[in-house]
Amino acid sequence: MKIGQKSRLYLYNAVSNQVAWASENKQIVAVSKSGYITGVNNGTVKIYATYKNQKYTCRITVPKVSISNTSVSIYAGKKVSLKLNNAYGTTSWKSSDRSIATVSSSGQITGKKTGKTTITATNQGITYTCTINVLDLNKKTNNAIDALIVTARKEIGYREKRTERNLDNKTANAGYNNYTKYARDVDDYYQGDPWCAMFISWCMMKTYGRNTAKKLLKDWPYVACRYLPYYLPSYNTPKKGDIVLFYNGSDYEHTGLVTKVQGARFWTIEGNTKKNNRSYS
């Protein structure tokens, strides 16, 4: 049984008002004269029923009530749920600072702004707490973008290869047959194909891991510029960290990673290109 829960024990084939009931520890389970038991605290206890000089025993365990987490970090605008394990009856929830995080009647937490607050759950007059640390999602996003750009920047100067030799060397075996370490690592099926999009796939895989890269790109592996608009939202004003698609008037011909935006101009890192400056309208 659980703390606060009530039940009744019976001694079969006995005259009920002639049965004497007792608990070996009333601080864990209390028992009334008529055999009603109440969970008081966690632990294991024996309940005794005595009838006609004969003692009968019932062993009862009351599980410990605990909050699912005592410390949680979430991002502003995101949600996370808490619960009380082994709780019985109604639980009330409260946030010590609703401007930082709110909590619903079911224990769902919503981050509002950066900071810390304490969530308190009350059940059967006992309180349980969890510290909520609300983080800035924009800061996390900016850090993730910066990490991606660092990965891409380290690859500047990489030359495609004539053959599949020396793929990890930036300049050795340079040629024009589109052999790269990027296709080898992402999907060797595309080895020998134009690789500007494959370069983006590789950078994201190296920065975030393959599974996360797949989720972010949706089109995996990203190998052809023309297909990406079917998977990801498109817009005309780039932001740092965006994937840019270059349009030649009839088709998307090239792609790159936006590293900086200043007014109407933006800077990129691109694979499979020699061009240092581009002008598009």
Coordinates of C-alpha atoms in Angstrom, one line a residue:
M1 CA 0.0 0.0 0.0
K2 CA 1.0 3.7 -0.3
I3 CA 1.3 6.6 2.1
G4 CA -2.1 7.9 2.8
Q5 CA -3.9 4.9 1.3
K6 CA -6.5 3.1 3.4
S7 CA -7.7 -0.5 3.3
R8 CA -9.2 -3.1 5.5
L9 CA -8.0 -6.5 6.7
Y10 CA -10.3 -9.4 7.5
L11 CA -9.8 -12.5 9.5
Y12 CA -12.0 -15.1 7.8
N13 CA -14.3 -17.4 9.8
A14 CA -13.8 -15.2 12.9
V15 CA -16.2 -13.1 14.8
S16 CA -15.0 -9.6 13.8
N17 CA -15.6 -7.9 17.2
Q18 CA -13.6 -10.6 18.9
V19 CA -10.4 -10.0 16.8
A20 CA -7.7 -7.8 18.3
W21 CA -5.6 -5.9 15.8
A22 CA -2.1 -4.4 16.3
S23 CA 0.8 -3.0 14.3
E24 CA 4.4 -3.6 15.1
N25 CA 5.1 0.0 14.0
K26 CA 2.3 2.5 13.8
Q27 CA 4.7 5.1 12.2
I28 CA 4.7 2.9 9.1
V29 CA 1.2 1.4 9.0
A30 CA -1.5 2.2 11.5
V31 CA -4.4 -0.2 12.2
S32 CA -7.8 0.5 13.8
K33 CA -9.7 -1.8 16.2
S34 CA -11.8 -3.0 13.3
G35 CA -8.9 -3.8 11.0
Y36 CA -8.7 -0.7 8.9
I37 CA -5.1 0.1 8.0
T38 CA -3.5 3.3 6.8
G39 CA -0.1 3.8 5.2
V40 CA 1.9 6.4 7.2
N41 CA 5.5 6.2 6.1
N42 CA 7.6 4.0 3.9
G43 CA 8.9 0.8 5.2
T44 CA 7.8 -2.8 5.9
V45 CA 5.7 -3.8 8.9
K46 CA 3.8 -6.7 10.3
I47 CA 0.1 -6.4 11.3
Y48 CA -1.1 -8.8 13.9
A49 CA -4.6 -10.2 14.3
T50 CA -5.3 -12.1 17.5
Y51 CA -8.3 -14.4 17.8
K52 CA -9.0 -17.0 20.5
N53 CA -5.4 -16.9 21.6
Q54 CA -4.2 -17.5 18.1
K55 CA -2.0 -14.9 16.3
Y56 CA -2.2 -14.2 12.6
T57 CA 0.3 -12.1 10.7
C58 CA 0.1 -9.9 7.6
R59 CA 3.3 -8.3 6.2
I60 CA 2.8 -4.9 4.5
T61 CA 5.3 -2.8 2.6
V62 CA 4.8 0.9 2.0
P63 CA 7.1 2.1 -0.9
K64 CA 9.1 5.3 -0.6
V65 CA 7.6 8.3 -2.4
S66 CA 10.1 10.2 -4.5
I67 CA 10.1 13.0 -7.1
S68 CA 11.3 11.8 -10.5
N69 CA 14.1 14.4 -10.7
T70 CA 15.6 16.7 -8.0
S71 CA 17.4 18.9 -10.5
V72 CA 16.5 19.6 -14.2
S73 CA 17.9 21.9 -16.8
I74 CA 15.6 23.0 -19.6
Y75 CA 15.6 25.7 -22.2
A76 CA 13.3 28.7 -22.2
G77 CA 10.1 27.8 -24.1
K78 CA 10.6 24.1 -23.6
K79 CA 8.7 21.7 -21.4
V80 CA 9.5 18.8 -19.1
S81 CA 7.4 16.7 -16.8
L82 CA 7.9 15.7 -13.2
K83 CA 6.0 13.1 -11.3
L84 CA 5.9 11.6 -7.8
N85 CA 6.7 7.9 -7.8
N86 CA 4.5 5.8 -5.5
A87 CA 2.3 8.7 -4.6
Y88 CA -1.3 8.2 -3.6
G89 CA -4.1 10.8 -3.8
T90 CA -3.9 14.3 -5.0
T91 CA -0.5 16.0 -5.5
S92 CA -0.3 19.8 -5.7
W93 CA 2.5 21.6 -7.6
K94 CA 4.0 25.0 -7.1
S95 CA 6.8 27.1 -8.6
S96 CA 8.8 29.5 -6.3
D97 CA 9.2 31.9 -9.2
R98 CA 6.6 31.7 -12.0
S99 CA 8.5 34.2 -14.1
I100 CA 11.3 31.7 -14.6
A101 CA 9.3 28.5 -14.8
T102 CA 5.6 27.5 -14.4
V103 CA 4.2 24.1 -13.4
S104 CA 0.8 22.7 -14.2
S105 CA -1.5 20.7 -12.0
S106 CA -0.1 17.5 -13.5
G107 CA 3.6 18.5 -13.0
Q108 CA 4.5 19.7 -16.5
I109 CA 7.2 22.4 -16.3
T110 CA 7.5 25.2 -18.8
G111 CA 10.7 27.3 -19.0
K112 CA 10.0 31.0 -19.2
K113 CA 13.3 32.8 -18.9
T114 CA 16.8 32.1 -17.8
G115 CA 17.3 31.6 -14.0
K116 CA 16.6 29.1 -11.3
T117 CA 13.5 28.3 -9.4
T118 CA 12.2 25.5 -7.1
I119 CA 9.3 23.3 -8.0
T120 CA 7.5 21.9 -4.9
A121 CA 5.2 18.9 -5.0
T122 CA 3.0 18.3 -1.9
N123 CA 1.4 14.9 -1.3
Q124 CA -0.2 13.7 2.0
G125 CA 1.2 16.8 3.7
I126 CA 4.8 15.9 2.7
T127 CA 6.8 18.1 0.3
Y128 CA 9.3 17.1 -2.4
T129 CA 11.4 19.6 -4.4
C130 CA 13.2 19.9 -7.7
T131 CA 15.5 22.7 -8.7
I132 CA 14.8 24.0 -12.3
N133 CA 17.6 25.7 -14.2
V134 CA 16.2 27.5 -17.3
L135 CA 18.8 28.0 -20.0
D136 CA 19.0 30.3 -23.0
L137 CA 18.1 28.3 -26.1
N138 CA 19.5 31.1 -28.4
K139 CA 22.9 30.7 -26.7
K140 CA 22.8 27.0 -27.3
T141 CA 21.9 27.5 -30.9
N142 CA 24.7 30.1 -31.4
N143 CA 27.2 27.7 -29.8
A144 CA 26.1 24.9 -32.1
I145 CA 26.4 27.2 -35.2
D146 CA 29.8 28.3 -34.1
A147 CA 31.0 24.7 -33.7
L148 CA 29.7 23.9 -37.2
I149 CA 31.6 26.8 -38.7
V150 CA 34.8 25.8 -36.9
T151 CA 34.5 22.3 -38.4
A152 CA 34.0 23.8 -41.9
R153 CA 36.8 26.4 -41.5
K154 CA 39.3 23.6 -40.7
E155 CA 38.6 22.1 -44.2
I156 CA 39.5 25.2 -46.2
G157 CA 42.1 24.3 -48.7
Y158 CA 41.0 20.7 -49.2
R159 CA 41.5 19.6 -52.9
E160 CA 39.5 16.9 -54.5
K161 CA 41.5 13.9 -55.7
R162 CA 42.3 12.2 -59.0
T163 CA 41.8 8.7 -57.3
E164 CA 40.8 7.3 -53.9
R165 CA 44.4 7.7 -52.7
N166 CA 45.4 10.2 -50.0
L167 CA 41.8 11.2 -49.3
D168 CA 42.7 12.6 -45.8
N169 CA 45.5 14.8 -47.1
K170 CA 44.4 18.3 -48.0
T171 CA 46.5 18.7 -51.1
A172 CA 48.1 15.3 -52.1
N173 CA 46.8 13.5 -55.2
A174 CA 44.9 16.6 -56.2
G175 CA 42.8 16.3 -59.4
Y176 CA 39.4 16.8 -60.9
N177 CA 37.6 13.5 -60.4
N178 CA 35.6 14.4 -57.3
Y179 CA 37.1 11.8 -55.0
T180 CA 36.9 13.1 -51.4
K181 CA 37.0 12.0 -47.8
Y182 CA 33.6 13.6 -47.4
A183 CA 31.9 11.0 -49.7
R184 CA 33.9 8.2 -48.2
D185 CA 32.8 9.1 -44.6
V186 CA 29.2 10.0 -45.3
D187 CA 28.2 7.6 -48.1
D188 CA 30.7 6.1 -50.5
Y189 CA 28.0 5.4 -53.1
Y190 CA 28.4 9.1 -54.1
Q191 CA 32.1 9.0 -54.4
G192 CA 33.1 10.7 -57.7
D193 CA 30.1 13.0 -57.8
P194 CA 30.1 16.8 -57.3
W195 CA 30.5 17.2 -53.6
C196 CA 29.5 20.7 -52.4
A197 CA 26.4 19.3 -50.7
M198 CA 28.2 16.3 -49.5
F199 CA 30.7 18.7 -47.8
I200 CA 27.8 20.2 -45.8
S201 CA 26.6 16.7 -44.8
W202 CA 30.1 15.8 -43.6
C203 CA 30.6 19.0 -41.6
M204 CA 27.3 18.5 -39.8
M205 CA 28.0 14.8 -39.1
K206 CA 31.5 15.6 -37.7
T207 CA 30.1 18.4 -35.5
Y208 CA 26.8 16.9 -34.2
G209 CA 27.1 13.2 -35.0
R210 CA 25.4 11.2 -37.8
N211 CA 22.0 10.8 -36.0
T212 CA 21.6 14.5 -35.2
A213 CA 22.8 15.5 -38.7
K214 CA 20.2 13.3 -40.2
K215 CA 17.5 14.9 -38.1
L216 CA 18.6 18.4 -38.9
L217 CA 19.0 17.9 -42.7
K218 CA 16.0 15.6 -43.1
D219 CA 17.4 14.9 -46.6
W220 CA 20.2 12.5 -45.8
P221 CA 22.7 12.5 -47.1
Y222 CA 22.4 15.9 -48.5
V223 CA 24.0 15.4 -51.9
A224 CA 22.0 17.5 -54.4
C225 CA 21.1 21.1 -54.1
R226 CA 17.9 20.9 -56.0
Y227 CA 16.2 18.6 -53.5
L228 CA 16.9 20.4 -50.2
P229 CA 14.0 23.0 -50.6
Y230 CA 11.6 20.0 -50.5
Y231 CA 12.8 19.1 -47.0
L232 CA 13.7 22.4 -45.3
P233 CA 12.0 25.8 -45.2
S234 CA 13.5 28.4 -47.7
Y235 CA 13.8 32.1 -47.4
N236 CA 15.7 35.0 -49.1
T237 CA 17.4 36.6 -46.2
P238 CA 20.3 34.4 -44.9
K239 CA 21.4 34.1 -41.3
K240 CA 24.7 32.8 -39.9
G241 CA 24.7 29.0 -39.9
D242 CA 22.2 28.7 -42.8
I243 CA 22.7 26.5 -45.8
V244 CA 22.8 28.7 -48.9
L245 CA 21.7 27.5 -52.3
F246 CA 23.0 29.3 -55.4
Y247 CA 20.5 29.6 -58.3
N248 CA 21.7 30.0 -61.9
G249 CA 18.3 31.1 -63.3
S250 CA 17.0 27.6 -64.1
D251 CA 18.3 25.3 -61.3
Y252 CA 20.2 25.3 -58.0
E253 CA 23.8 24.8 -58.9
H254 CA 25.8 25.1 -55.7
T255 CA 25.6 25.2 -51.9
G256 CA 27.6 26.4 -48.9
L257 CA 27.5 27.3 -45.3
V258 CA 26.8 31.0 -44.2
T259 CA 29.4 32.1 -41.8
K260 CA 28.7 35.9 -41.6
V261 CA 26.0 38.3 -42.6
Q262 CA 26.5 42.0 -42.9
G263 CA 23.7 44.1 -44.4
A264 CA 23.0 42.7 -47.9
R265 CA 26.2 40.8 -48.0
F266 CA 27.1 37.4 -46.6
W267 CA 30.1 35.2 -46.4
T268 CA 30.3 31.4 -46.9
I269 CA 32.5 28.3 -46.7
E270 CA 31.9 26.0 -49.7
G271 CA 33.2 22.7 -50.8
N272 CA 34.0 22.0 -54.5
T273 CA 34.6 25.6 -55.5
K274 CA 37.5 27.8 -56.4
K275 CA 35.6 31.1 -56.4
N276 CA 36.5 33.6 -53.7
N277 CA 33.8 36.1 -54.4
R278 CA 30.3 35.8 -55.8
S279 CA 27.7 38.3 -56.6
Y280 CA 24.0 37.3 -56.8
S281 CA 20.8 39.3 -56.9

